[in-house]
XYZ file of C-alpha atoms in Angstrom:
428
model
C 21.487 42.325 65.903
C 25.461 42.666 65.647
C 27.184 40.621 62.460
C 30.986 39.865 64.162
C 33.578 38.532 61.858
C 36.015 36.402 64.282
C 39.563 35.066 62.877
C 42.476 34.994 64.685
C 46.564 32.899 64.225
C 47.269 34.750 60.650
C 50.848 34.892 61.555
C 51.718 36.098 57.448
C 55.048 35.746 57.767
C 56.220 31.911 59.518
C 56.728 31.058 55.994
C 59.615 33.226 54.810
C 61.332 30.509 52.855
C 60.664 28.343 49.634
C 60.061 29.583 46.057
C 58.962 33.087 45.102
C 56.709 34.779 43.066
C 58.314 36.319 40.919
C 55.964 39.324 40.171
C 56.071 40.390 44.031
C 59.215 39.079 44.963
C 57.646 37.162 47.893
C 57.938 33.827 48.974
C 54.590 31.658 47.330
C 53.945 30.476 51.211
C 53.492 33.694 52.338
C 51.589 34.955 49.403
C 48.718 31.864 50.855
C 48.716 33.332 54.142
C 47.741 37.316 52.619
C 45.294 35.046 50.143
C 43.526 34.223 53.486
C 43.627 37.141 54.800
C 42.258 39.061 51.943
C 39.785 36.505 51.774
C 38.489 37.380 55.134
C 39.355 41.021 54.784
C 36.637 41.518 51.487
C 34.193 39.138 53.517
C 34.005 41.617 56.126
C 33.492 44.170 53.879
C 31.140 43.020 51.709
C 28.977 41.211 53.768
C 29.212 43.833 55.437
C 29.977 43.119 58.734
C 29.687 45.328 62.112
C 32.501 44.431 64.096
C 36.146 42.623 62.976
C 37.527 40.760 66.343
C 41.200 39.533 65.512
C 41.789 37.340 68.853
C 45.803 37.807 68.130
C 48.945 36.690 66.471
C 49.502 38.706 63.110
C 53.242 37.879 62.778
C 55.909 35.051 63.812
C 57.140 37.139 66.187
C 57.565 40.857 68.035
C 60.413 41.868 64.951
C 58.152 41.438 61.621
C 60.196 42.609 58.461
C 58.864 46.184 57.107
C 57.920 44.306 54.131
C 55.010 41.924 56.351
C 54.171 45.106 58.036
C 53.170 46.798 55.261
C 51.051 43.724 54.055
C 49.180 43.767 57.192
C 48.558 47.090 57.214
C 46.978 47.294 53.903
C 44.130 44.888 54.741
C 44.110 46.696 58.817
C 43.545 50.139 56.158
C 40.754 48.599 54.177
C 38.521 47.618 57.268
C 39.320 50.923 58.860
C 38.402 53.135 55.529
C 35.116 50.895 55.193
C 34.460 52.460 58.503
C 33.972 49.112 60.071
C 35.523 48.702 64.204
C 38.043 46.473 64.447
C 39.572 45.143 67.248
C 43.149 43.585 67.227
C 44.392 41.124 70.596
C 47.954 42.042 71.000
C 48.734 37.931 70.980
C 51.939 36.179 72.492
C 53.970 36.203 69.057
C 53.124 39.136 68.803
C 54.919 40.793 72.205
C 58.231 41.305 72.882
C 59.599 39.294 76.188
C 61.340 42.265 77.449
C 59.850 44.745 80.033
C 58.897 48.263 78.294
C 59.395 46.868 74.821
C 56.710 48.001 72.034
C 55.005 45.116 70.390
C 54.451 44.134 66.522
C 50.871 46.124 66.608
C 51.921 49.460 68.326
C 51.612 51.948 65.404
C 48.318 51.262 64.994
C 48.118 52.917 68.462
C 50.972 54.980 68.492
C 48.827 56.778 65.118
C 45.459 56.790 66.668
C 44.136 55.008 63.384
C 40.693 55.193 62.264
C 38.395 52.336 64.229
C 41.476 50.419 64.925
C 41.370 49.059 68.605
C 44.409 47.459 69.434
C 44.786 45.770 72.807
C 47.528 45.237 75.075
C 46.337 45.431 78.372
C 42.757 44.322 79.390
C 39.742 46.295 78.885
C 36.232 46.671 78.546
C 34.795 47.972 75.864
C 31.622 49.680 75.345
C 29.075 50.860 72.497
C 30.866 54.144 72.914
C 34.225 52.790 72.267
C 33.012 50.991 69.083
C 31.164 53.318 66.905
C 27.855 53.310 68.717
C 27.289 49.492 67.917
C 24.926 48.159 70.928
C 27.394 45.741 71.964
C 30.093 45.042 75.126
C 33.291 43.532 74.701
C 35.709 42.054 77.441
C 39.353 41.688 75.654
C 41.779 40.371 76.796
C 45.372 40.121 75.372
C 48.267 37.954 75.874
C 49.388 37.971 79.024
C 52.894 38.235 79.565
C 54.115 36.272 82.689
C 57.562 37.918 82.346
C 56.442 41.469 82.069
C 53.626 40.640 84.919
C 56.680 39.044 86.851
C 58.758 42.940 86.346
C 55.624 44.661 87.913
C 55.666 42.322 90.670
C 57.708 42.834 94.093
C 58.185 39.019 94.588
C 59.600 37.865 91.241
C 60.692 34.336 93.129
C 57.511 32.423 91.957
C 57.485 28.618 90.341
C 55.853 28.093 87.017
C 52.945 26.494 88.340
C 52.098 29.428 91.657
C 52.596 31.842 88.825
C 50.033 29.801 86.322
C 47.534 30.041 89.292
C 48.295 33.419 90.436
C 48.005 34.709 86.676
C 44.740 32.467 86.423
C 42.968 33.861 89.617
C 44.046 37.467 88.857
C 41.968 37.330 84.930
C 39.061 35.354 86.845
C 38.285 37.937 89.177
C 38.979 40.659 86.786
C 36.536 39.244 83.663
C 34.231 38.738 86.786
C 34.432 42.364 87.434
C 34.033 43.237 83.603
C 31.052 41.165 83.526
C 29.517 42.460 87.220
C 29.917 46.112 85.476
C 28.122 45.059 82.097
C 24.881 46.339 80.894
C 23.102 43.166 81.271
C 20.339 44.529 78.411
C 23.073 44.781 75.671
C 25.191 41.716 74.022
C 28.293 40.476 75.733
C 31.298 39.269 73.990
C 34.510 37.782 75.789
C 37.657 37.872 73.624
C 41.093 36.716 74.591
C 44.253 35.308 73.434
C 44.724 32.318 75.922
C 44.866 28.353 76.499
C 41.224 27.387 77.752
C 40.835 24.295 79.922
C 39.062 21.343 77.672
C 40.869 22.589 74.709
C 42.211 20.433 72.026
C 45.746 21.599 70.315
C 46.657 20.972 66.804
C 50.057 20.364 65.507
C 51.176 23.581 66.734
C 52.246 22.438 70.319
C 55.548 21.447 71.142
C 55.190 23.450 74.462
C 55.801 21.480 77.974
C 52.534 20.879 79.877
C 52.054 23.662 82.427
C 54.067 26.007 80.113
C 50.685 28.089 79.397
C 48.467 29.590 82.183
C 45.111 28.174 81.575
C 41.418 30.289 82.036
C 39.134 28.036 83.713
C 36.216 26.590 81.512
C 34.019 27.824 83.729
C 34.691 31.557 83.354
C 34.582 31.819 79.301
C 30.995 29.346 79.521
C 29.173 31.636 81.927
C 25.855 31.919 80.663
C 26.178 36.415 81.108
C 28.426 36.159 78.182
C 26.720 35.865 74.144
C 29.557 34.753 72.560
C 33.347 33.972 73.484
C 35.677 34.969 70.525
C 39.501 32.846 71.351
C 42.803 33.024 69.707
C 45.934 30.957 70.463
C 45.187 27.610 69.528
C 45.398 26.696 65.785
C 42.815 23.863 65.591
C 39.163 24.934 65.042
C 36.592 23.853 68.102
C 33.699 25.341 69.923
C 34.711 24.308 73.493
C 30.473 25.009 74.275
C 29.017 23.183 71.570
C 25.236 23.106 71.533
C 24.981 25.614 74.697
C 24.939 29.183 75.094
C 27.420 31.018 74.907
C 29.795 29.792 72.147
C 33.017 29.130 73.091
C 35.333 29.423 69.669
C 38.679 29.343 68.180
C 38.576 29.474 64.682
C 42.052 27.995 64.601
C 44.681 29.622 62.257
C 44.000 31.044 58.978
C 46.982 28.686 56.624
C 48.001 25.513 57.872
C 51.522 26.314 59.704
C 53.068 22.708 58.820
C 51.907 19.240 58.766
C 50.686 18.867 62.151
C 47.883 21.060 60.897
C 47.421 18.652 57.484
C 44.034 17.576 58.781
C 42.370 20.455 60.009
C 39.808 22.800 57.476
C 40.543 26.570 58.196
C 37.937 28.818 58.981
C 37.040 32.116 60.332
C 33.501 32.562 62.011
C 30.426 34.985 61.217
C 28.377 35.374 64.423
C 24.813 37.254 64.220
C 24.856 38.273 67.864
C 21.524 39.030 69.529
C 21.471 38.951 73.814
C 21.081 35.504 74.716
C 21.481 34.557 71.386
C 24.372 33.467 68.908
C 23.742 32.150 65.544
C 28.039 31.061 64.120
C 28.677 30.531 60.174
C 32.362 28.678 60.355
C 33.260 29.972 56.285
C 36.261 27.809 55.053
C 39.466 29.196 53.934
C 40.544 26.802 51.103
C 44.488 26.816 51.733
C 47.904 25.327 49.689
C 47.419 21.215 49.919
C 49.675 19.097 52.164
C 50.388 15.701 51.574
C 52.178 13.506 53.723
C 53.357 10.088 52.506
C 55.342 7.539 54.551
C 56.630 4.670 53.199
C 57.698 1.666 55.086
C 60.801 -0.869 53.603
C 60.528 -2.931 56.379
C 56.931 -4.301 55.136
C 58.698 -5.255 51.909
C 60.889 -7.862 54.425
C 57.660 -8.709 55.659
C 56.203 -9.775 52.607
C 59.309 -11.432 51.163
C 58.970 -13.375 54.679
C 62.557 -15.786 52.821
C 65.376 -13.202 54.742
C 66.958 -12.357 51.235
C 67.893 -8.847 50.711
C 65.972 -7.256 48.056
C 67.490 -5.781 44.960
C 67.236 -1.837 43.621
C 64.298 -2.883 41.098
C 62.083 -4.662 43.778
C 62.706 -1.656 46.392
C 62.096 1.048 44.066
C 58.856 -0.527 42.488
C 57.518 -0.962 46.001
C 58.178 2.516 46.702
C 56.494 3.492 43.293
C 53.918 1.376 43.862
C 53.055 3.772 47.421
C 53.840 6.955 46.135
C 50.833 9.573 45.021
C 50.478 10.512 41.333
C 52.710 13.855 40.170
C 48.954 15.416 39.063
C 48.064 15.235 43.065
C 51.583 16.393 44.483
C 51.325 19.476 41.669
C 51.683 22.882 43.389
C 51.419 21.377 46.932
C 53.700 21.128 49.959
C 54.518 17.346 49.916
C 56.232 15.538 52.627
C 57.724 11.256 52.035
C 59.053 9.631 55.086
C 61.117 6.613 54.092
C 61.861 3.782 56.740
C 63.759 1.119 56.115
C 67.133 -0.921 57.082
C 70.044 1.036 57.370
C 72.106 -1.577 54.737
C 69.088 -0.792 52.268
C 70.434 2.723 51.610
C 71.840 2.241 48.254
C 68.962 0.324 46.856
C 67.095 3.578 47.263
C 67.270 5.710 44.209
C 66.954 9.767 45.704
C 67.370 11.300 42.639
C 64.580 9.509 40.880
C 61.944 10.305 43.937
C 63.222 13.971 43.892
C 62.378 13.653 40.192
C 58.945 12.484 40.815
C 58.028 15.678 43.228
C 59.881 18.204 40.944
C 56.203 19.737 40.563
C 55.249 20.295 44.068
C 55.806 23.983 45.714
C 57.661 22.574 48.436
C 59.341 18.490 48.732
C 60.671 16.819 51.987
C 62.116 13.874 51.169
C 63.093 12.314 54.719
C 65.302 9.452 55.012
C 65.015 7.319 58.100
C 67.453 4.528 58.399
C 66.633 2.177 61.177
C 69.254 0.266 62.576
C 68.858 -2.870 64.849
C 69.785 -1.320 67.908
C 68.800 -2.235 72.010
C 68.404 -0.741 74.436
C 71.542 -1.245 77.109
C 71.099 -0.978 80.864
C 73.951 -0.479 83.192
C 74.932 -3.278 85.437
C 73.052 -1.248 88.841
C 70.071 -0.473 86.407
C 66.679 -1.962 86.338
C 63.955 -1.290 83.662
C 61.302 -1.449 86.854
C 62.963 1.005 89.153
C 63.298 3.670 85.912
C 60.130 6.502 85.271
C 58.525 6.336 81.641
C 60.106 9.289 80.084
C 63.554 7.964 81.899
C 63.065 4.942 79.235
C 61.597 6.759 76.361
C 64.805 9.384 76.451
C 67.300 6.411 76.873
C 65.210 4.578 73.864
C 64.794 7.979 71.385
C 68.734 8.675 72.314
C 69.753 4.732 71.419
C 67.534 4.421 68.180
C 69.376 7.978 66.734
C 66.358 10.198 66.649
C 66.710 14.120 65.909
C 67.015 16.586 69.407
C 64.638 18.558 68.311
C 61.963 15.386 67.285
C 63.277 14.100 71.240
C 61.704 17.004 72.926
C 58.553 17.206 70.272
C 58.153 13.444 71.313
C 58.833 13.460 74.993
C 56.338 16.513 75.443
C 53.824 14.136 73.773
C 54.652 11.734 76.504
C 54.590 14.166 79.350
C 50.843 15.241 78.514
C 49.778 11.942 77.618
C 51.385 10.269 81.013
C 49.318 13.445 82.961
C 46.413 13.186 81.606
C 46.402 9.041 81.943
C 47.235 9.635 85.630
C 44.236 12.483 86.035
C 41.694 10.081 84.903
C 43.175 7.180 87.001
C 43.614 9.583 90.651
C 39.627 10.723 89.566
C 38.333 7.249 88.823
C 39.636 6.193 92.192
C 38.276 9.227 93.879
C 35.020 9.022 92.532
């Protein structure tokens, strides 16, 4: 039996501003990120463990500050002095866009460290490559479309021929790993990549079709004992119940409040062949909460069309906010809707007040003014496409840029998927 430790989305440093500790000088946000990490680090260790499998992203990005580097190389130093194989997916924050360019893991390579495999192209790794352990692994790194594009003699490709292109080109070539596999010792698939049937968390804000996908198909084939996955920050087992599992373990710190929901995890897997027994261990990260309070059911409840005065708004909003012992020390978020004329019957300054003890405080202000939606005199609502209307509506009712493009990539997946089911109900 092999004992795999699986984690994978640390990215340590996303969180380089807020309040700082001020013993090390570093923001308290990242500090929860390298209290995960360390966390999964003396796990490892202690358990012990055979095998680390880090399915990619360490940083934000392909630049980390010398400072971050140094934090992550501590905890790489630890595994590697306890003697125990680690492998590390070069992810897609972690690569540079450019042609040539090193990436945010290369002196791990470029240093030949101690039982530190890092990954950048695709390979196949045996027992010899991993300290004698009686195991196979297939890994498979971020691949980049524009460095794959630079290799290529006909750079003139669409996003979606190059999706399928990319997509047929790791098929064939995981097919080949697993063709060439000793089919008497454990096989484990790792790679840093979208998987068809996935669910995302609050991470994407990517268009649809943005991401080359690997079929389903390929990462459940029943040669492969367990499929280690990186990339997507929400915790699933795409295979649940059937052999081989199929796992991201999601990100190690919630990133931001699209994540408020999800437990983090990384997974323990006692790998036998044809058999895969997971532990999902919680990571018990800095508390969110999110609050939104809504004026305009205050109007509703008056139901007499008289504006309210300071001391009925503010006691309603009291009355919906959470206690300062439960906002203590976390990162708090309070949405506040209501008429735009209401604005100086809020008091700021006393809310403010009330989160002074939280590590973080957004305080969001949404005024909402009675707006409609104007057509030109040649346009008709019928004749316009959905996310023609939703753009006209998001741009009329004054909402952020950036929250436009968040929203209308919502739409966009949600108006494909809608239209998949309806074109396969019809077919069947």
């Amino acid at each position: 039996m092999v004992k795999i430790l699986h984690f994978s989305d640390a990215h340590i440093d996303l969180a380089i501003h807020g309040k700082r500790d001020p013993a090390s000088g570093l923001p308290y946000r990242i500090l929860d990120f390298l209290k995960a990490l360390d966390t999964i680090v003396d796990c490892a260790i202690e358990t012990p463990v055979d095998l680390v499998i880090f399915a990619g992203d360490a940083y934000r990005d392909r630049s980390p500050a010398p400072t971050y580097q140094k934090e992550w190389g501590k905890r790489m130093m630890q595994l590697s002095k306890a003697g125990i194989p680690v492998i590390l997916l070069v992810g897609n924050h972690d690569y540079s866009p450019a042609f040539g360019r090193a990436h945010a893991m290369q002196e791990y390579d470029t240093f030949s460290i101690a039982n530190i495999h890092v990954i950048d192209t695709p390979r196949f790794l045996t027992p010899d490559d991993l300290n004698g352990l009686p195991i196979q692994v297939i890994a498979l790194p971020w691949i980049s479309k524009s460095n794959y594009l630079a290799l290529r003699e006909n750079s003139t490709l669409d996003q979606e021929d190059l999706n399928e292109e990319l997509e047929d080109l790791i098929t064939g070539l995981v097919q080949q790993f697993i063709q060439n596999s000793d089919a008497l010792l454990p096989l484990v698939l790792t790679a840093h990549a979208s998987v068809q049937g996935a669910v995302y968390g609050g991470e994407r804000n990517i268009l649809l079709g943005k991401d080359y996908t690997l079929p389903g198909s390929l990462v459940k084939n029943s040669q492969l004992d367990y499929v280690a996955l990186g990339h997507i920050h929400k915790p699933q087992n795409l295979n649940e119940g059937y052999h081989p599992p199929v796992v991201y373990p999601g990100s190690i710190e919630r990133i931001d409040f699209g994540e408020i929901e999800d437990q983090k995890y990384f997974v323990i897997v006692d790998l036998e062949k044809g058999k895969a027994n997971l532990q999902w261990v919680p990571l018990h990260g800095r508390i969110f909460i999110d609050n939104i309070i809504d004026l305009r059911k205050l109007a509703d409840l008056r139901n007499d069309g008289v504006t309210p005065n300071h001391e009925e708004v503010m006691a309603y909003i009291k009355e919906h906010l959470p206690d300062q012992e439960e906002i203590s020390d976390s990162v708090a978020r309070l949405t506040i809707y209501y008429p735009r004329e209401w604005e100086a019957l809020i008091d700021t300054g006393w809310i403010h007040r009330h989160y002074e003890n939280a590590l973080e405080a957004h305080i969001i202000h949404k005024p909402i003014a009675n707006v409609r939606l104007r057509l030109g005199d040649e346009e008709s609502v019928s004749e316009m496409e959905p996310l023609e209307l939703l753009d006209r509506y998001l741009y009329s009712s004054g909402v952020q840029p950036e929250e436009v493009e968040i929203l209308k990539d919502m739409a966009t997946e949600i108006i494909y998927n809608e239209r998949n089911q309806y074109n396969s109900e019809v077919g069947s």
